[in-house]
mmCIF file of C-alpha atoms and ligand atoms in Angstrom:
data_model
loop_
_atom_site.group_PDB
_atom_site.id
_atom_site.type_symbol
_atom_site.label_atom_id
_atom_site.label_comp_id
_atom_site.label_asym_id
_atom_site.label_seq_id
_atom_site.Cartn_x
_atom_site.Cartn_y
_atom_site.Cartn_z
ATOM 1 C CA MET A 1 -21.002 11.456 -17.437
ATOM 2 C CA SER A 2 -18.097 11.772 -14.249
ATOM 3 C CA PHE A 3 -18.353 14.160 -12.703
ATOM 4 C CA LEU A 4 -14.208 15.459 -13.202
ATOM 5 C CA SER A 5 -12.591 13.228 -15.689
ATOM 6 C CA VAL A 6 -9.217 12.584 -16.172
ATOM 7 C CA ASN A 7 -7.762 11.154 -19.747
ATOM 8 C CA GLN A 8 -4.360 10.275 -20.682
ATOM 9 C CA LEU A 9 -2.935 12.840 -17.845
ATOM 10 C CA GLU A 10 1.373 13.283 -18.869
ATOM 11 C CA LYS A 11 3.420 13.979 -16.875
ATOM 12 C CA SER A 12 7.423 14.915 -18.207
ATOM 13 C CA TYR A 13 9.819 16.827 -16.157
ATOM 14 C CA ASP A 14 12.199 17.645 -18.583
ATOM 15 C CA LYS A 15 13.533 13.618 -20.197
ATOM 16 C CA GLN A 16 11.495 12.724 -17.041
ATOM 17 C CA THR A 17 8.043 11.361 -17.206
ATOM 18 C CA ILE A 18 6.302 11.042 -13.734
ATOM 19 C CA PHE A 19 3.538 9.663 -14.835
ATOM 20 C CA ALA A 20 1.486 9.007 -18.334
ATOM 21 C CA GLY A 21 -1.759 7.595 -20.415
ATOM 22 C CA ILE A 22 -3.131 8.172 -16.310
ATOM 23 C CA ASN A 23 -6.946 7.779 -16.350
ATOM 24 C CA PHE A 24 -9.729 8.624 -13.551
ATOM 25 C CA GLN A 25 -12.886 8.985 -13.100
ATOM 26 C CA ALA A 26 -14.992 11.008 -10.262
ATOM 27 C CA ASP A 27 -18.598 10.782 -9.730
ATOM 28 C CA LYS A 28 -19.960 14.105 -8.276
ATOM 29 C CA GLY A 29 -19.878 12.915 -4.206
ATOM 30 C CA GLU A 30 -17.330 10.858 -4.308
ATOM 31 C CA LEU A 31 -14.406 11.160 -2.155
ATOM 32 C CA VAL A 32 -11.259 8.861 -4.652
ATOM 33 C CA THR A 33 -8.169 8.297 -2.984
ATOM 34 C CA LEU A 34 -5.154 8.761 -4.521
ATOM 35 C CA LEU A 35 -3.336 5.924 -2.419
ATOM 36 C CA GLY A 36 0.095 5.017 -3.576
ATOM 37 C CA PRO A 37 4.219 4.626 -2.215
ATOM 38 C CA SER A 38 6.367 7.900 -2.528
ATOM 39 C CA GLY A 39 7.298 9.347 -5.268
ATOM 40 C CA CYS A 40 5.147 6.959 -7.155
ATOM 41 C CA GLY A 41 3.591 10.795 -8.093
ATOM 42 C CA LYS A 42 -0.170 11.580 -6.207
ATOM 43 C CA SER A 43 0.669 15.322 -5.426
ATOM 44 C CA THR A 44 2.315 16.147 -8.725
ATOM 45 C CA LEU A 45 -1.260 14.454 -9.998
ATOM 46 C CA LEU A 46 -3.461 16.974 -7.731
ATOM 47 C CA ARG A 47 -1.496 19.278 -8.991
ATOM 48 C CA CYS A 48 -1.945 18.743 -12.080
ATOM 49 C CA ILE A 49 -5.097 18.805 -11.414
ATOM 50 C CA ALA A 50 -5.984 21.908 -9.458
ATOM 51 C CA GLY A 51 -3.806 23.894 -12.327
ATOM 52 C CA LEU A 52 -0.320 24.516 -10.183
ATOM 53 C CA THR A 53 1.768 21.775 -12.731
ATOM 54 C CA GLU A 54 1.913 21.948 -15.752
ATOM 55 C CA ILE A 55 1.122 19.508 -17.125
ATOM 56 C CA SER A 56 2.757 17.839 -20.986
ATOM 57 C CA GLY A 57 -0.300 15.438 -22.139
ATOM 58 C CA GLY A 58 -3.527 15.227 -21.482
ATOM 59 C CA LYS A 59 -7.447 16.402 -21.342
ATOM 60 C CA ILE A 60 -8.757 17.341 -17.824
ATOM 61 C CA VAL A 61 -12.489 18.130 -17.802
ATOM 62 C CA LEU A 62 -14.698 18.804 -14.134
ATOM 63 C CA ASN A 63 -18.382 19.786 -14.241
ATOM 64 C CA GLN A 64 -18.833 19.688 -18.004
ATOM 65 C CA LYS A 65 -16.249 22.795 -18.606
ATOM 66 C CA GLU A 66 -12.269 21.684 -19.636
ATOM 67 C CA ILE A 67 -10.304 22.917 -16.816
ATOM 68 C CA THR A 68 -6.884 21.250 -18.238
ATOM 69 C CA HIS A 69 -5.528 24.999 -20.066
ATOM 70 C CA MET A 70 -7.723 27.276 -17.236
ATOM 71 C CA PRO A 71 -5.698 29.179 -14.231
ATOM 72 C CA PRO A 72 -6.082 27.980 -10.769
ATOM 73 C CA GLN A 73 -8.013 30.745 -9.799
ATOM 74 C CA LYS A 74 -10.701 29.845 -12.637
ATOM 75 C CA ARG A 75 -10.951 26.772 -12.445
ATOM 76 C CA ASN A 76 -13.532 26.140 -9.121
ATOM 77 C CA ILE A 77 -11.379 24.037 -7.157
ATOM 78 C CA ALA A 78 -10.199 23.768 -3.872
ATOM 79 C CA MET A 79 -7.131 22.602 -2.435
ATOM 80 C CA VAL A 80 -5.936 21.940 1.085
ATOM 81 C CA PHE A 81 -1.819 20.971 2.004
ATOM 82 C CA GLN A 82 -0.436 18.986 4.650
ATOM 83 C CA ASN A 83 1.360 21.833 6.044
ATOM 84 C CA TYR A 84 -1.822 23.569 6.283
ATOM 85 C CA ALA A 85 -0.436 27.578 4.511
ATOM 86 C CA LEU A 86 -2.484 29.998 6.333
ATOM 87 C CA PHE A 87 -1.336 33.180 6.436
ATOM 88 C CA PRO A 88 0.156 33.900 9.309
ATOM 89 C CA ASN A 89 -0.229 37.301 10.255
ATOM 90 C CA MET A 90 -4.988 37.008 9.509
ATOM 91 C CA THR A 91 -6.894 35.532 12.863
ATOM 92 C CA ALA A 92 -8.758 31.539 11.854
ATOM 93 C CA PHE A 93 -11.959 34.593 10.485
ATOM 94 C CA GLU A 94 -10.108 36.321 8.287
ATOM 95 C CA ASN A 95 -8.151 32.927 6.877
ATOM 96 C CA ILE A 96 -11.487 32.089 6.210
ATOM 97 C CA ALA A 97 -13.259 35.194 4.483
ATOM 98 C CA PHE A 98 -9.346 35.779 2.765
ATOM 99 C CA GLY A 99 -11.386 33.860 -0.314
ATOM 100 C CA LEU A 100 -14.867 36.203 -0.347
ATOM 101 C CA LYS A 101 -13.563 38.411 0.348
ATOM 102 C CA MET A 102 -11.259 38.318 -2.952
ATOM 103 C CA ARG A 103 -14.088 37.910 -5.093
ATOM 104 C CA GLN A 104 -15.986 41.265 -3.388
ATOM 105 C CA LEU A 105 -18.201 38.900 -1.520
ATOM 106 C CA ASP A 106 -21.466 42.218 0.780
ATOM 107 C CA LYS A 107 -19.869 42.407 4.275
ATOM 108 C CA LYS A 108 -23.146 40.769 6.266
ATOM 109 C CA ILE A 109 -22.508 37.653 3.199
ATOM 110 C CA ILE A 110 -18.877 36.744 4.385
ATOM 111 C CA HIS A 111 -19.782 37.325 8.107
ATOM 112 C CA GLN A 112 -23.036 34.596 7.498
ATOM 113 C CA LYS A 113 -20.296 32.450 5.613
ATOM 114 C CA VAL A 114 -17.399 32.325 7.445
ATOM 115 C CA THR A 115 -19.703 32.073 10.713
ATOM 116 C CA HIS A 116 -21.761 28.953 9.309
ATOM 117 C CA MET A 117 -18.355 27.731 8.091
ATOM 118 C CA LEU A 118 -16.329 28.057 11.065
ATOM 119 C CA GLU A 119 -20.060 25.685 13.214
ATOM 120 C CA LEU A 120 -18.793 23.255 10.387
ATOM 121 C CA VAL A 121 -14.936 23.118 12.217
ATOM 122 C CA GLU A 122 -16.197 23.196 15.303
ATOM 123 C CA LEU A 123 -13.713 26.196 15.457
ATOM 124 C CA THR A 124 -16.517 28.817 16.967
ATOM 125 C CA ASP A 125 -14.910 29.807 19.240
ATOM 126 C CA PHE A 126 -11.114 30.304 17.791
ATOM 127 C CA ALA A 127 -12.704 32.972 15.085
ATOM 128 C CA GLN A 128 -10.364 35.161 16.590
ATOM 129 C CA ARG A 129 -6.818 33.166 17.822
ATOM 130 C CA TYR A 130 -4.381 33.531 14.984
ATOM 131 C CA PRO A 131 -3.149 30.727 12.944
ATOM 132 C CA HIS A 132 -0.068 30.612 16.381
ATOM 133 C CA GLN A 133 -2.607 30.610 19.067
ATOM 134 C CA LEU A 134 -3.691 27.312 17.114
ATOM 135 C CA SER A 135 -3.477 23.025 17.768
ATOM 136 C CA GLY A 136 -2.450 21.329 14.002
ATOM 137 C CA GLY A 137 -5.420 19.262 13.822
ATOM 138 C CA GLN A 138 -7.116 23.593 14.359
ATOM 139 C CA CYS A 139 -5.506 24.709 12.053
ATOM 140 C CA GLN A 140 -6.269 21.525 9.689
ATOM 141 C CA ARG A 141 -10.114 23.357 10.250
ATOM 142 C CA VAL A 142 -9.334 26.045 10.084
ATOM 143 C CA ALA A 143 -7.534 25.620 6.440
ATOM 144 C CA LEU A 144 -10.482 23.269 4.928
ATOM 145 C CA ALA A 145 -12.546 25.498 6.517
ATOM 146 C CA ARG A 146 -10.685 28.332 4.055
ATOM 147 C CA ALA A 147 -11.525 26.225 1.307
ATOM 148 C CA LEU A 148 -15.152 24.366 1.171
ATOM 149 C CA VAL A 149 -15.910 28.381 2.584
ATOM 150 C CA VAL A 150 -16.074 29.342 -1.517
ATOM 151 C CA GLU A 151 -18.117 25.949 -2.312
ATOM 152 C CA PRO A 152 -15.714 24.978 -5.108
ATOM 153 C CA ASP A 153 -16.675 22.510 -7.396
ATOM 154 C CA LEU A 154 -13.931 20.403 -6.405
ATOM 155 C CA LEU A 155 -11.917 19.773 -2.910
ATOM 156 C CA LEU A 156 -7.973 18.657 -3.485
ATOM 157 C CA LEU A 157 -7.078 17.652 -0.083
ATOM 158 C CA ASP A 158 -2.765 16.925 -0.239
ATOM 159 C CA GLU A 159 -2.092 14.619 3.265
ATOM 160 C CA PRO A 160 -3.680 16.696 5.420
ATOM 161 C CA LEU A 161 -3.229 14.505 7.666
ATOM 162 C CA SER A 162 -0.096 13.624 7.916
ATOM 163 C CA ALA A 163 1.829 16.279 10.347
ATOM 164 C CA LEU A 164 -0.940 15.410 13.135
ATOM 165 C CA ASP A 165 -0.995 12.692 16.449
ATOM 166 C CA ALA A 166 -2.907 9.453 15.264
ATOM 167 C CA LYS A 167 -5.206 10.415 17.652
ATOM 168 C CA ILE A 168 -6.902 14.382 15.898
ATOM 169 C CA ARG A 169 -5.897 12.257 12.868
ATOM 170 C CA LYS A 170 -8.581 10.096 13.432
ATOM 171 C CA HIS A 171 -10.936 12.980 14.486
ATOM 172 C CA LEU A 172 -10.642 14.780 12.418
ATOM 173 C CA ARG A 173 -10.575 12.586 8.901
ATOM 174 C CA GLU A 174 -14.442 11.810 10.572
ATOM 175 C CA GLN A 175 -14.487 15.340 10.809
ATOM 176 C CA ILE A 176 -13.798 15.785 7.053
ATOM 177 C CA ARG A 177 -16.094 12.564 5.557
ATOM 178 C CA HIS A 178 -19.298 13.696 7.226
ATOM 179 C CA ILE A 179 -18.829 17.454 5.853
ATOM 180 C CA GLN A 180 -18.235 16.569 2.957
ATOM 181 C CA GLN A 181 -20.538 13.127 2.801
ATOM 182 C CA GLN A 182 -23.315 16.320 3.821
ATOM 183 C CA LEU A 183 -22.736 18.959 1.446
ATOM 184 C CA LYS A 184 -21.941 16.278 -1.249
ATOM 185 C CA LEU A 185 -18.602 18.281 -2.429
ATOM 186 C CA THR A 186 -16.835 15.769 -4.567
ATOM 187 C CA THR A 187 -13.535 15.066 -2.697
ATOM 188 C CA ILE A 188 -9.171 13.132 -4.380
ATOM 189 C CA PHE A 189 -7.869 12.753 -1.678
ATOM 190 C CA VAL A 190 -3.870 12.012 -1.705
ATOM 191 C CA THR A 191 -2.285 9.886 1.078
ATOM 192 C CA HIS A 192 0.380 6.369 1.277
ATOM 193 C CA ASP A 193 -1.357 5.143 4.614
ATOM 194 C CA GLN A 194 -4.011 3.094 3.664
ATOM 195 C CA GLU A 195 -5.644 2.620 7.108
ATOM 196 C CA GLU A 196 -6.936 6.302 6.412
ATOM 197 C CA ALA A 197 -7.497 5.376 2.721
ATOM 198 C CA LEU A 198 -9.485 2.730 3.022
ATOM 199 C CA SER A 199 -11.627 4.231 6.560
ATOM 200 C CA LEU A 200 -12.257 7.385 4.342
ATOM 201 C CA SER A 201 -13.054 6.822 0.610
ATOM 202 C CA ASP A 202 -15.852 5.145 -1.866
ATOM 203 C CA ARG A 203 -13.008 3.771 -4.351
ATOM 204 C CA ILE A 204 -9.351 4.275 -3.940
ATOM 205 C CA VAL A 205 -6.822 4.859 -7.292
ATOM 206 C CA LEU A 206 -3.748 3.049 -5.461
ATOM 207 C CA MET A 207 -0.860 4.068 -7.750
ATOM 208 C CA ASP A 208 3.070 2.359 -8.444
ATOM 209 C CA LYS A 209 5.304 4.032 -10.179
ATOM 210 C CA GLY A 210 2.846 6.357 -12.228
ATOM 211 C CA GLU A 211 1.123 4.232 -13.434
ATOM 212 C CA ILE A 212 -2.485 2.798 -11.640
ATOM 213 C CA VAL A 213 -2.454 -0.515 -10.905
ATOM 214 C CA GLN A 214 -5.252 -0.214 -9.418
ATOM 215 C CA ASN A 215 -9.334 2.019 -9.033
ATOM 216 C CA THR A 216 -12.847 0.108 -7.674
ATOM 217 C CA LYS A 217 -14.633 1.082 -4.917
ATOM 218 C CA ALA A 218 -12.728 0.869 -1.088
ATOM 219 C CA ILE A 219 -13.172 -2.469 0.381
ATOM 220 C CA GLU A 220 -13.114 -4.668 -3.537
ATOM 221 C CA LEU A 221 -8.947 -3.007 -3.199
ATOM 222 C CA TYR A 222 -8.652 -4.359 -0.015
ATOM 223 C CA LEU A 223 -10.406 -8.060 0.033
ATOM 224 C CA ALA A 224 -8.975 -8.954 -3.536
ATOM 225 C CA PRO A 225 -5.752 -6.864 -4.454
ATOM 226 C CA LYS A 226 -5.383 -7.821 -8.049
ATOM 227 C CA ASN A 227 -1.615 -8.511 -7.577
ATOM 228 C CA GLN A 228 0.443 -8.834 -5.287
ATOM 229 C CA PHE A 229 2.044 -4.546 -5.303
ATOM 230 C CA VAL A 230 -1.745 -4.586 -4.263
ATOM 231 C CA ALA A 231 -1.574 -6.840 -1.640
ATOM 232 C CA GLY A 232 1.420 -6.391 -0.403
ATOM 233 C CA PHE A 233 0.715 -2.227 0.150
ATOM 234 C CA ILE A 234 -2.597 -2.821 1.444
ATOM 235 C CA GLY A 235 -3.680 -4.697 5.678
ATOM 236 C CA HIS A 236 -0.616 -7.597 6.111
ATOM 237 C CA TYR A 237 -1.506 -9.998 3.359
ATOM 238 C CA ASN A 238 0.569 -13.933 3.528
ATOM 239 C CA ILE A 239 0.710 -13.643 0.486
ATOM 240 C CA LEU A 240 2.332 -17.741 -1.180
ATOM 241 C CA THR A 241 4.414 -18.231 -3.699
ATOM 242 C CA GLN A 242 2.703 -20.679 -6.067
ATOM 243 C CA GLU A 243 4.939 -23.183 -5.245
ATOM 244 C CA GLN A 244 4.218 -22.600 -0.953
ATOM 245 C CA ALA A 245 -0.352 -22.045 -2.030
ATOM 246 C CA ASN A 246 0.591 -26.400 -3.051
ATOM 247 C CA ARG A 247 2.511 -27.263 -0.693
ATOM 248 C CA LEU A 248 0.208 -25.696 2.841
ATOM 249 C CA PHE A 249 -3.124 -26.891 0.750
ATOM 250 C CA ALA A 250 -1.550 -30.157 -0.372
ATOM 251 C CA GLU A 251 -3.191 -30.079 -3.695
ATOM 252 C CA THR A 252 -3.318 -28.375 -7.390
ATOM 253 C CA ILE A 253 -3.355 -24.305 -7.664
ATOM 254 C CA THR A 254 -2.138 -22.175 -10.525
ATOM 255 C CA THR A 255 -1.620 -19.126 -8.814
ATOM 256 C CA SER A 256 0.320 -17.324 -6.135
ATOM 257 C CA LEU A 257 -1.771 -16.084 -3.640
ATOM 258 C CA ALA A 258 -3.010 -13.670 -0.648
ATOM 259 C CA ILE A 259 -4.638 -14.708 2.447
ATOM 260 C CA ARG A 260 -6.157 -12.291 5.616
ATOM 261 C CA PRO A 261 -4.542 -13.001 7.843
ATOM 262 C CA GLU A 262 -7.861 -12.295 10.261
ATOM 263 C CA ILE A 263 -9.542 -15.008 7.841
ATOM 264 C CA ILE A 264 -7.191 -17.775 8.711
ATOM 265 C CA SER A 265 -7.939 -19.601 12.753
ATOM 266 C CA LEU A 266 -6.062 -21.669 15.552
ATOM 267 C CA SER A 267 -7.322 -24.061 16.854
ATOM 268 C CA ARG A 268 -5.259 -27.032 19.604
ATOM 269 C CA LEU A 269 -7.841 -29.727 17.510
ATOM 270 C CA PRO A 270 -5.857 -31.004 15.318
ATOM 271 C CA GLN A 271 -6.835 -29.495 10.730
ATOM 272 C CA ALA A 272 -5.837 -30.539 7.251
ATOM 273 C CA ILE A 273 -3.224 -28.252 8.104
ATOM 274 C CA ASN A 274 -0.319 -28.287 11.054
ATOM 275 C CA GLY A 275 1.379 -25.421 12.426
ATOM 276 C CA THR A 276 4.236 -24.690 15.430
ATOM 277 C CA VAL A 277 3.281 -20.905 16.736
ATOM 278 C CA ILE A 278 6.564 -19.463 16.656
ATOM 279 C CA SER A 279 5.384 -15.576 18.318
ATOM 280 C CA ARG A 280 3.152 -13.951 19.376
ATOM 281 C CA HIS A 281 1.830 -9.578 19.582
ATOM 282 C CA ILE A 282 -1.098 -8.524 22.063
ATOM 283 C CA LEU A 283 -1.718 -5.583 19.719
ATOM 284 C CA GLY A 284 -4.888 -4.093 21.531
ATOM 285 C CA ASN A 285 -8.186 -5.982 19.997
ATOM 286 C CA ILE A 286 -6.405 -8.273 18.411
ATOM 287 C CA VAL A 287 -3.195 -10.741 19.073
ATOM 288 C CA ARG A 288 -1.124 -11.358 15.736
ATOM 289 C CA TYR A 289 0.943 -14.772 15.946
ATOM 290 C CA ARG A 290 2.964 -15.903 13.651
ATOM 291 C CA VAL A 291 3.159 -19.705 12.532
ATOM 292 C CA ASN A 292 4.816 -21.920 10.967
ATOM 293 C CA CYS A 293 3.239 -24.776 8.294
ATOM 294 C CA HIS A 294 5.159 -26.629 6.555
ATOM 295 C CA ASP A 295 8.192 -23.940 5.976
ATOM 296 C CA ILE A 296 5.684 -21.308 5.335
ATOM 297 C CA LEU A 297 5.316 -18.683 8.432
ATOM 298 C CA LEU A 298 0.925 -16.746 8.144
ATOM 299 C CA VAL A 299 0.551 -14.132 10.192
ATOM 300 C CA VAL A 300 -2.781 -14.792 11.680
ATOM 301 C CA ASP A 301 -4.615 -12.613 13.399
ATOM 302 C CA CYS A 302 -7.299 -13.473 16.093
ATOM 303 C CA LEU A 303 -9.533 -10.829 17.961
ATOM 304 C CA ASN A 304 -8.334 -10.958 22.068
ATOM 305 C CA ILE A 305 -11.377 -12.332 23.508
ATOM 306 C CA SER A 306 -9.410 -13.630 27.019
ATOM 307 C CA GLU A 307 -5.933 -14.317 28.693
ATOM 308 C CA ALA A 308 -7.143 -17.708 28.554
ATOM 309 C CA ASP A 309 -7.874 -18.246 24.569
ATOM 310 C CA TYR A 310 -4.209 -17.161 23.676
ATOM 311 C CA PHE A 311 -1.640 -20.078 21.833
ATOM 312 C CA HIS A 312 1.698 -19.958 23.420
ATOM 313 C CA GLU A 313 4.149 -19.592 21.132
ATOM 314 C CA GLY A 314 6.194 -23.879 20.757
ATOM 315 C CA GLU A 315 3.074 -24.832 20.785
ATOM 316 C CA ARG A 316 1.201 -27.069 18.107
ATOM 317 C CA VAL A 317 -1.926 -25.527 16.391
ATOM 318 C CA GLY A 318 -4.416 -26.639 13.821
ATOM 319 C CA VAL A 319 -4.270 -24.310 11.080
ATOM 320 C CA SER A 320 -7.827 -23.632 9.331
ATOM 321 C CA ILE A 321 -7.774 -21.101 5.690
ATOM 322 C CA PRO A 322 -11.429 -20.845 4.292
ATOM 323 C CA LEU A 323 -10.222 -21.480 0.173
ATOM 324 C CA SER A 324 -13.277 -19.374 -1.001
ATOM 325 C CA LEU A 325 -11.563 -16.442 0.914
ATOM 326 C CA VAL A 326 -8.298 -16.805 0.040
ATOM 327 C CA GLN A 327 -7.430 -14.395 -3.013
ATOM 328 C CA SER A 328 -5.723 -15.698 -5.878
ATOM 329 C CA LEU A 329 -3.185 -12.815 -7.536
ATOM 330 C CA ALA A 330 -2.692 -11.961 -11.157
HETATM 331 N N1 ATP B 1 9.100 19.967 -9.554
HETATM 332 C C1 ATP B 1 9.783 19.640 -9.352
HETATM 333 N N2 ATP B 1 11.166 18.515 -10.308
HETATM 334 C C2 ATP B 1 11.368 17.443 -11.154
HETATM 335 N N3 ATP B 1 10.786 16.632 -10.247
HETATM 336 C C3 ATP B 1 9.418 16.900 -9.779
HETATM 337 C C4 ATP B 1 9.932 17.518 -8.937
HETATM 338 N N4 ATP B 1 7.756 17.727 -7.582
HETATM 339 C C5 ATP B 1 7.837 16.362 -8.181
HETATM 340 N N5 ATP B 1 9.129 15.340 -8.686
HETATM 341 C C6 ATP B 1 9.459 14.284 -9.127
HETATM 342 O O1 ATP B 1 8.228 13.761 -9.797
HETATM 343 C C7 ATP B 1 7.802 12.313 -8.472
HETATM 344 C C8 ATP B 1 6.742 11.555 -8.181
HETATM 345 O O2 ATP B 1 6.346 12.803 -6.942
HETATM 346 P P1 ATP B 1 5.635 13.143 -5.891
HETATM 347 O O3 ATP B 1 4.935 14.179 -4.961
HETATM 348 O O4 ATP B 1 4.036 13.728 -7.095
HETATM 349 O O5 ATP B 1 4.743 11.659 -5.600
HETATM 350 P P2 ATP B 1 3.861 12.329 -3.785
HETATM 351 O O6 ATP B 1 3.580 10.411 -4.365
HETATM 352 O O7 ATP B 1 3.297 12.674 -3.899
HETATM 353 O O8 ATP B 1 4.950 11.359 -2.855
HETATM 354 P P3 ATP B 1 4.935 11.455 -1.745
HETATM 355 O O9 ATP B 1 3.683 10.648 -0.521
HETATM 356 O O10 ATP B 1 6.768 11.929 -1.034
HETATM 357 O O11 ATP B 1 4.992 13.211 -1.538
HETATM 358 C C9 ATP B 1 8.649 12.413 -7.937
HETATM 359 O O12 ATP B 1 10.149 11.203 -8.928
HETATM 360 C C10 ATP B 1 9.635 13.529 -7.357
HETATM 361 O O13 ATP B 1 10.929 13.618 -7.187
#
């Protein structure tokens, strides 16, 4: 039996249905990401699991207990928000200790637990600082420590990295993943950033307009998107209509296709498919080309190994696409 089970969950505001018939599970220690475009219902779903938003129907079971109608504080769920939501008049130490004080734990035990958490999030030297004396990344680490210290059954993270700059975001997401794995903590992470989702998750639940479109292992979502919406949302897939697919491969293909830019290779020798380089962009480790093949514009990613390998705008190139790596779309 799954550690977390969300069954037929439904939420409406007045007559507007935000989602209905939502089903997904998480195993103990699994990190599941809810991914999807803005407004698709991810945060509402997370808040329903936390008990912060009332549901309109369905059932939630956590650690073998039905929690559907339990008050939030009884669910043993901790949540971290995008805006940290720290108490401004408390130090980092006091913020982290807050939940333990509420549970009336012994002072010595509180001190031990908070000290351990400060070490875990690498903030030992910042224990006596107030939130306004900390950077955004440090505030979010305090918020994370505050959530973890109460040893929740489930950790919910609602876009916790969105307010941070790119470099800190990457560092902190690695830290979150490391701590989550160390503690074997079942976690639901909400984001609209596909790179974040792919790099962090065991499994991704991709949502669109209040529905789950695909629920699968993170790597499978990337390698085998099941329809055009998923392929359009993940990576930089080239999406070809059936007619374009027939034209490009000069054979009968019965579905539309999704082709990852990195499986396509270019050469100076003529191939079965040939094209003309329209543009070249250096993205750091990747060189991204747009190549016109039979009036179909393909995005092609090549490793940026040396300038001597660059193809030039207007150059004729051979284009190799291994059909075995091409994904048929429903
Ligand atoms: N309190 C509310 N009353 C009415 N409608 C609401 C309320 N809260 C959210 N909604 C609506 O529910 C839908 C889903 O919102 P939600 O915040 O869950 O989306 P999201 O996928 O988390 O988006 P984002 O990534 O932008 O945070 C939106 O159309 C939103 O306007």
